[in-house]
Amino acid sequence: MSFWIFMLLSCLLVPGMLLLFGWMFRSHAPKTINYAFGYRTKRSMKNEETWRFAQAEFGRHSLRWGLAELPVTLLVMAAIFGRDEGTVGTISSALCFVLCVPLLIMIWQVERALKKHFDENGKRKLP
């Protein structure tokens, strides 16, 4: 039982962090370009406008993915409640891996949005 709780908490870290970052980046995003914290890519750091856009976009996608992953995590973990440690370890480890895939998808989503709204020099494209 204690191993299952440990694995539940471990698996909840990913959607929990996505929800936390989603909230932070939507309402308390870093205001200025910096090299320490924020959604930092070459395209997002072109200028202040691309920076703010990327932070908001990353926050939006983080919230969506976190909200999608949370019930999936709870359902999978509920389904393996009471199973032996080997089964719990294997399934929850696979779940943690699968939960990390959207992190790569989010990068693609934010970069695609930046490319759609800004040119290579960071100037907003006309509608």
PDB file of C-alpha atoms in Angstrom:
ATOM      1  CA  MET A   1       0.000   0.000   0.000  1.00  0.00           C
ATOM      2  CA  SER A   2       2.772   2.475   0.873  1.00  0.00           C
ATOM      3  CA  PHE A   3       4.550   1.712  -2.424  1.00  0.00           C
ATOM      4  CA  TRP A   4       1.328   2.390  -4.323  1.00  0.00           C
ATOM      5  CA  ILE A   5       0.954   5.736  -2.516  1.00  0.00           C
ATOM      6  CA  PHE A   6       4.562   6.614  -3.346  1.00  0.00           C
ATOM      7  CA  MET A   7       4.007   5.779  -7.018  1.00  0.00           C
ATOM      8  CA  LEU A   8       0.705   7.693  -7.067  1.00  0.00           C
ATOM      9  CA  LEU A   9       2.456  10.781  -5.736  1.00  0.00           C
ATOM     10  CA  SER A  10       5.294  10.282  -8.216  1.00  0.00           C
ATOM     11  CA  CYS A  11       2.877  10.063 -11.138  1.00  0.00           C
ATOM     12  CA  LEU A  12       0.895  13.074  -9.911  1.00  0.00           C
ATOM     13  CA  LEU A  13       4.045  15.209 -10.067  1.00  0.00           C
ATOM     14  CA  VAL A  14       3.816  15.616 -13.848  1.00  0.00           C
ATOM     15  CA  PRO A  15       0.204  16.819 -14.120  1.00  0.00           C
ATOM     16  CA  GLY A  16       0.669  18.777 -10.895  1.00  0.00           C
ATOM     17  CA  MET A  17       3.675  20.619 -12.294  1.00  0.00           C
ATOM     18  CA  LEU A  18       1.866  21.268 -15.567  1.00  0.00           C
ATOM     19  CA  LEU A  19      -1.057  22.778 -13.681  1.00  0.00           C
ATOM     20  CA  LEU A  20       1.261  24.847 -11.499  1.00  0.00           C
ATOM     21  CA  PHE A  21       3.275  26.123 -14.461  1.00  0.00           C
ATOM     22  CA  GLY A  22       0.094  26.742 -16.412  1.00  0.00           C
ATOM     23  CA  TRP A  23      -1.263  28.913 -13.638  1.00  0.00           C
ATOM     24  CA  MET A  24       2.078  30.669 -13.123  1.00  0.00           C
ATOM     25  CA  PHE A  25       2.724  31.376 -16.786  1.00  0.00           C
ATOM     26  CA  ARG A  26      -0.818  32.565 -17.412  1.00  0.00           C
ATOM     27  CA  SER A  27      -1.001  34.972 -14.470  1.00  0.00           C
ATOM     28  CA  HIS A  28       2.549  35.510 -13.177  1.00  0.00           C
ATOM     29  CA  ALA A  29       4.789  34.950 -16.203  1.00  0.00           C
ATOM     30  CA  PRO A  30       8.279  36.437 -16.245  1.00  0.00           C
ATOM     31  CA  LYS A  31       7.828  39.946 -17.601  1.00  0.00           C
ATOM     32  CA  THR A  32      11.243  40.389 -19.146  1.00  0.00           C
ATOM     33  CA  ILE A  33      13.437  38.104 -21.209  1.00  0.00           C
ATOM     34  CA  ASN A  34      15.848  36.239 -18.979  1.00  0.00           C
ATOM     35  CA  TYR A  35      18.050  33.163 -19.096  1.00  0.00           C
ATOM     36  CA  ALA A  36      16.909  31.714 -15.768  1.00  0.00           C
ATOM     37  CA  PHE A  37      13.149  31.146 -15.873  1.00  0.00           C
ATOM     38  CA  GLY A  38      10.453  30.985 -18.509  1.00  0.00           C
ATOM     39  CA  TYR A  39       9.756  29.362 -21.842  1.00  0.00           C
ATOM     40  CA  ARG A  40      13.155  30.033 -23.397  1.00  0.00           C
ATOM     41  CA  THR A  41      13.831  29.244 -27.049  1.00  0.00           C
ATOM     42  CA  LYS A  42      15.569  31.193 -29.764  1.00  0.00           C
ATOM     43  CA  ARG A  43      12.230  32.213 -31.268  1.00  0.00           C
ATOM     44  CA  SER A  44      10.597  33.167 -27.950  1.00  0.00           C
ATOM     45  CA  MET A  45      13.523  35.359 -26.936  1.00  0.00           C
ATOM     46  CA  LYS A  46      13.568  37.493 -30.110  1.00  0.00           C
ATOM     47  CA  ASN A  47      11.910  40.457 -28.377  1.00  0.00           C
ATOM     48  CA  GLU A  48       9.551  41.350 -25.536  1.00  0.00           C
ATOM     49  CA  GLU A  49       6.429  40.722 -27.612  1.00  0.00           C
ATOM     50  CA  THR A  50       7.461  37.207 -28.648  1.00  0.00           C
ATOM     51  CA  TRP A  51       8.525  36.548 -25.048  1.00  0.00           C
ATOM     52  CA  ARG A  52       5.151  37.533 -23.581  1.00  0.00           C
ATOM     53  CA  PHE A  53       3.284  35.628 -26.285  1.00  0.00           C
ATOM     54  CA  ALA A  54       5.325  32.470 -25.689  1.00  0.00           C
ATOM     55  CA  GLN A  55       4.866  32.605 -21.914  1.00  0.00           C
ATOM     56  CA  ALA A  56       1.083  32.943 -22.258  1.00  0.00           C
ATOM     57  CA  GLU A  57       0.916  30.218 -24.903  1.00  0.00           C
ATOM     58  CA  PHE A  58       3.037  27.854 -22.806  1.00  0.00           C
ATOM     59  CA  GLY A  59       0.799  28.542 -19.808  1.00  0.00           C
ATOM     60  CA  ARG A  60      -2.329  27.825 -21.821  1.00  0.00           C
ATOM     61  CA  HIS A  61      -0.986  24.520 -23.113  1.00  0.00           C
ATOM     62  CA  SER A  62       0.349  23.541 -19.688  1.00  0.00           C
ATOM     63  CA  LEU A  63      -3.079  24.016 -18.133  1.00  0.00           C
ATOM     64  CA  ARG A  64      -4.780  22.008 -20.865  1.00  0.00           C
ATOM     65  CA  TRP A  65      -2.344  19.114 -20.680  1.00  0.00           C
ATOM     66  CA  GLY A  66      -2.330  19.129 -16.887  1.00  0.00           C
ATOM     67  CA  LEU A  67      -6.123  19.004 -16.776  1.00  0.00           C
ATOM     68  CA  ALA A  68      -6.123  16.151 -19.301  1.00  0.00           C
ATOM     69  CA  GLU A  69      -3.420  14.159 -17.516  1.00  0.00           C
ATOM     70  CA  LEU A  70      -4.802  14.452 -13.987  1.00  0.00           C
ATOM     71  CA  PRO A  71      -7.894  12.230 -14.417  1.00  0.00           C
ATOM     72  CA  VAL A  72      -5.952   9.751 -16.564  1.00  0.00           C
ATOM     73  CA  THR A  73      -3.355   9.410 -13.830  1.00  0.00           C
ATOM     74  CA  LEU A  74      -5.984   8.924 -11.137  1.00  0.00           C
ATOM     75  CA  LEU A  75      -7.881   6.341 -13.204  1.00  0.00           C
ATOM     76  CA  VAL A  76      -4.787   4.300 -14.066  1.00  0.00           C
ATOM     77  CA  MET A  77      -3.539   4.369 -10.506  1.00  0.00           C
ATOM     78  CA  ALA A  78      -6.988   3.431  -9.152  1.00  0.00           C
ATOM     79  CA  ALA A  79      -7.052   0.483 -11.561  1.00  0.00           C
ATOM     80  CA  ILE A  80      -3.811  -0.934 -10.137  1.00  0.00           C
ATOM     81  CA  PHE A  81      -4.679  -0.328  -6.489  1.00  0.00           C
ATOM     82  CA  GLY A  82      -4.036  -3.462  -4.436  1.00  0.00           C
ATOM     83  CA  ARG A  83      -1.829  -5.128  -7.053  1.00  0.00           C
ATOM     84  CA  ASP A  84       1.624  -6.482  -6.263  1.00  0.00           C
ATOM     85  CA  GLU A  85       4.611  -4.125  -6.166  1.00  0.00           C
ATOM     86  CA  GLY A  86       6.012  -5.392  -9.457  1.00  0.00           C
ATOM     87  CA  THR A  87       2.811  -4.608 -11.316  1.00  0.00           C
ATOM     88  CA  VAL A  88       2.413  -1.239  -9.610  1.00  0.00           C
ATOM     89  CA  GLY A  89       6.042  -0.346 -10.347  1.00  0.00           C
ATOM     90  CA  THR A  90       5.891  -1.361 -13.989  1.00  0.00           C
ATOM     91  CA  ILE A  91       2.562   0.264 -14.829  1.00  0.00           C
ATOM     92  CA  SER A  92       3.192   3.469 -12.898  1.00  0.00           C
ATOM     93  CA  SER A  93       6.683   3.830 -14.400  1.00  0.00           C
ATOM     94  CA  ALA A  94       5.223   3.436 -17.877  1.00  0.00           C
ATOM     95  CA  LEU A  95       2.534   5.954 -16.965  1.00  0.00           C
ATOM     96  CA  CYS A  96       5.146   8.474 -15.808  1.00  0.00           C
ATOM     97  CA  PHE A  97       6.958   8.070 -19.124  1.00  0.00           C
ATOM     98  CA  VAL A  98       3.744   8.558 -21.108  1.00  0.00           C
ATOM     99  CA  LEU A  99       2.841  11.619 -19.020  1.00  0.00           C
ATOM    100  CA  CYS A 100       6.133  13.252 -20.045  1.00  0.00           C
ATOM    101  CA  VAL A 101       5.430  12.973 -23.789  1.00  0.00           C
ATOM    102  CA  PRO A 102       3.131  16.046 -23.779  1.00  0.00           C
ATOM    103  CA  LEU A 103       6.091  18.129 -22.598  1.00  0.00           C
ATOM    104  CA  LEU A 104       7.642  17.611 -26.036  1.00  0.00           C
ATOM    105  CA  ILE A 105       4.303  18.187 -27.722  1.00  0.00           C
ATOM    106  CA  MET A 106       3.927  21.503 -25.872  1.00  0.00           C
ATOM    107  CA  ILE A 107       7.255  22.739 -27.241  1.00  0.00           C
ATOM    108  CA  TRP A 108       6.055  21.944 -30.739  1.00  0.00           C
ATOM    109  CA  GLN A 109       2.700  23.652 -30.081  1.00  0.00           C
ATOM    110  CA  VAL A 110       4.248  26.855 -28.725  1.00  0.00           C
ATOM    111  CA  GLU A 111       6.867  27.042 -31.480  1.00  0.00           C
ATOM    112  CA  ARG A 112       4.171  26.491 -34.111  1.00  0.00           C
ATOM    113  CA  ALA A 113       2.086  29.327 -32.610  1.00  0.00           C
ATOM    114  CA  LEU A 114       5.127  31.621 -32.539  1.00  0.00           C
ATOM    115  CA  LYS A 115       5.881  30.800 -36.166  1.00  0.00           C
ATOM    116  CA  LYS A 116       2.265  31.448 -37.119  1.00  0.00           C
ATOM    117  CA  HIS A 117       2.092  34.868 -35.411  1.00  0.00           C
ATOM    118  CA  PHE A 118       5.655  36.174 -35.855  1.00  0.00           C
ATOM    119  CA  ASP A 119       8.200  36.213 -38.664  1.00  0.00           C
ATOM    120  CA  GLU A 120      11.821  35.050 -38.328  1.00  0.00           C
ATOM    121  CA  ASN A 121      12.857  38.466 -36.948  1.00  0.00           C
ATOM    122  CA  GLY A 122      10.178  38.482 -34.235  1.00  0.00           C
ATOM    123  CA  LYS A 123       7.867  40.957 -35.939  1.00  0.00           C
ATOM    124  CA  ARG A 124       4.158  40.206 -35.687  1.00  0.00           C
ATOM    125  CA  LYS A 125       2.674  38.989 -38.960  1.00  0.00           C
ATOM    126  CA  LEU A 126      -0.237  40.923 -40.391  1.00  0.00           C
ATOM    127  CA  PRO A 127      -3.618  39.136 -40.309  1.00  0.00           C
TER     128      PRO A 127
END
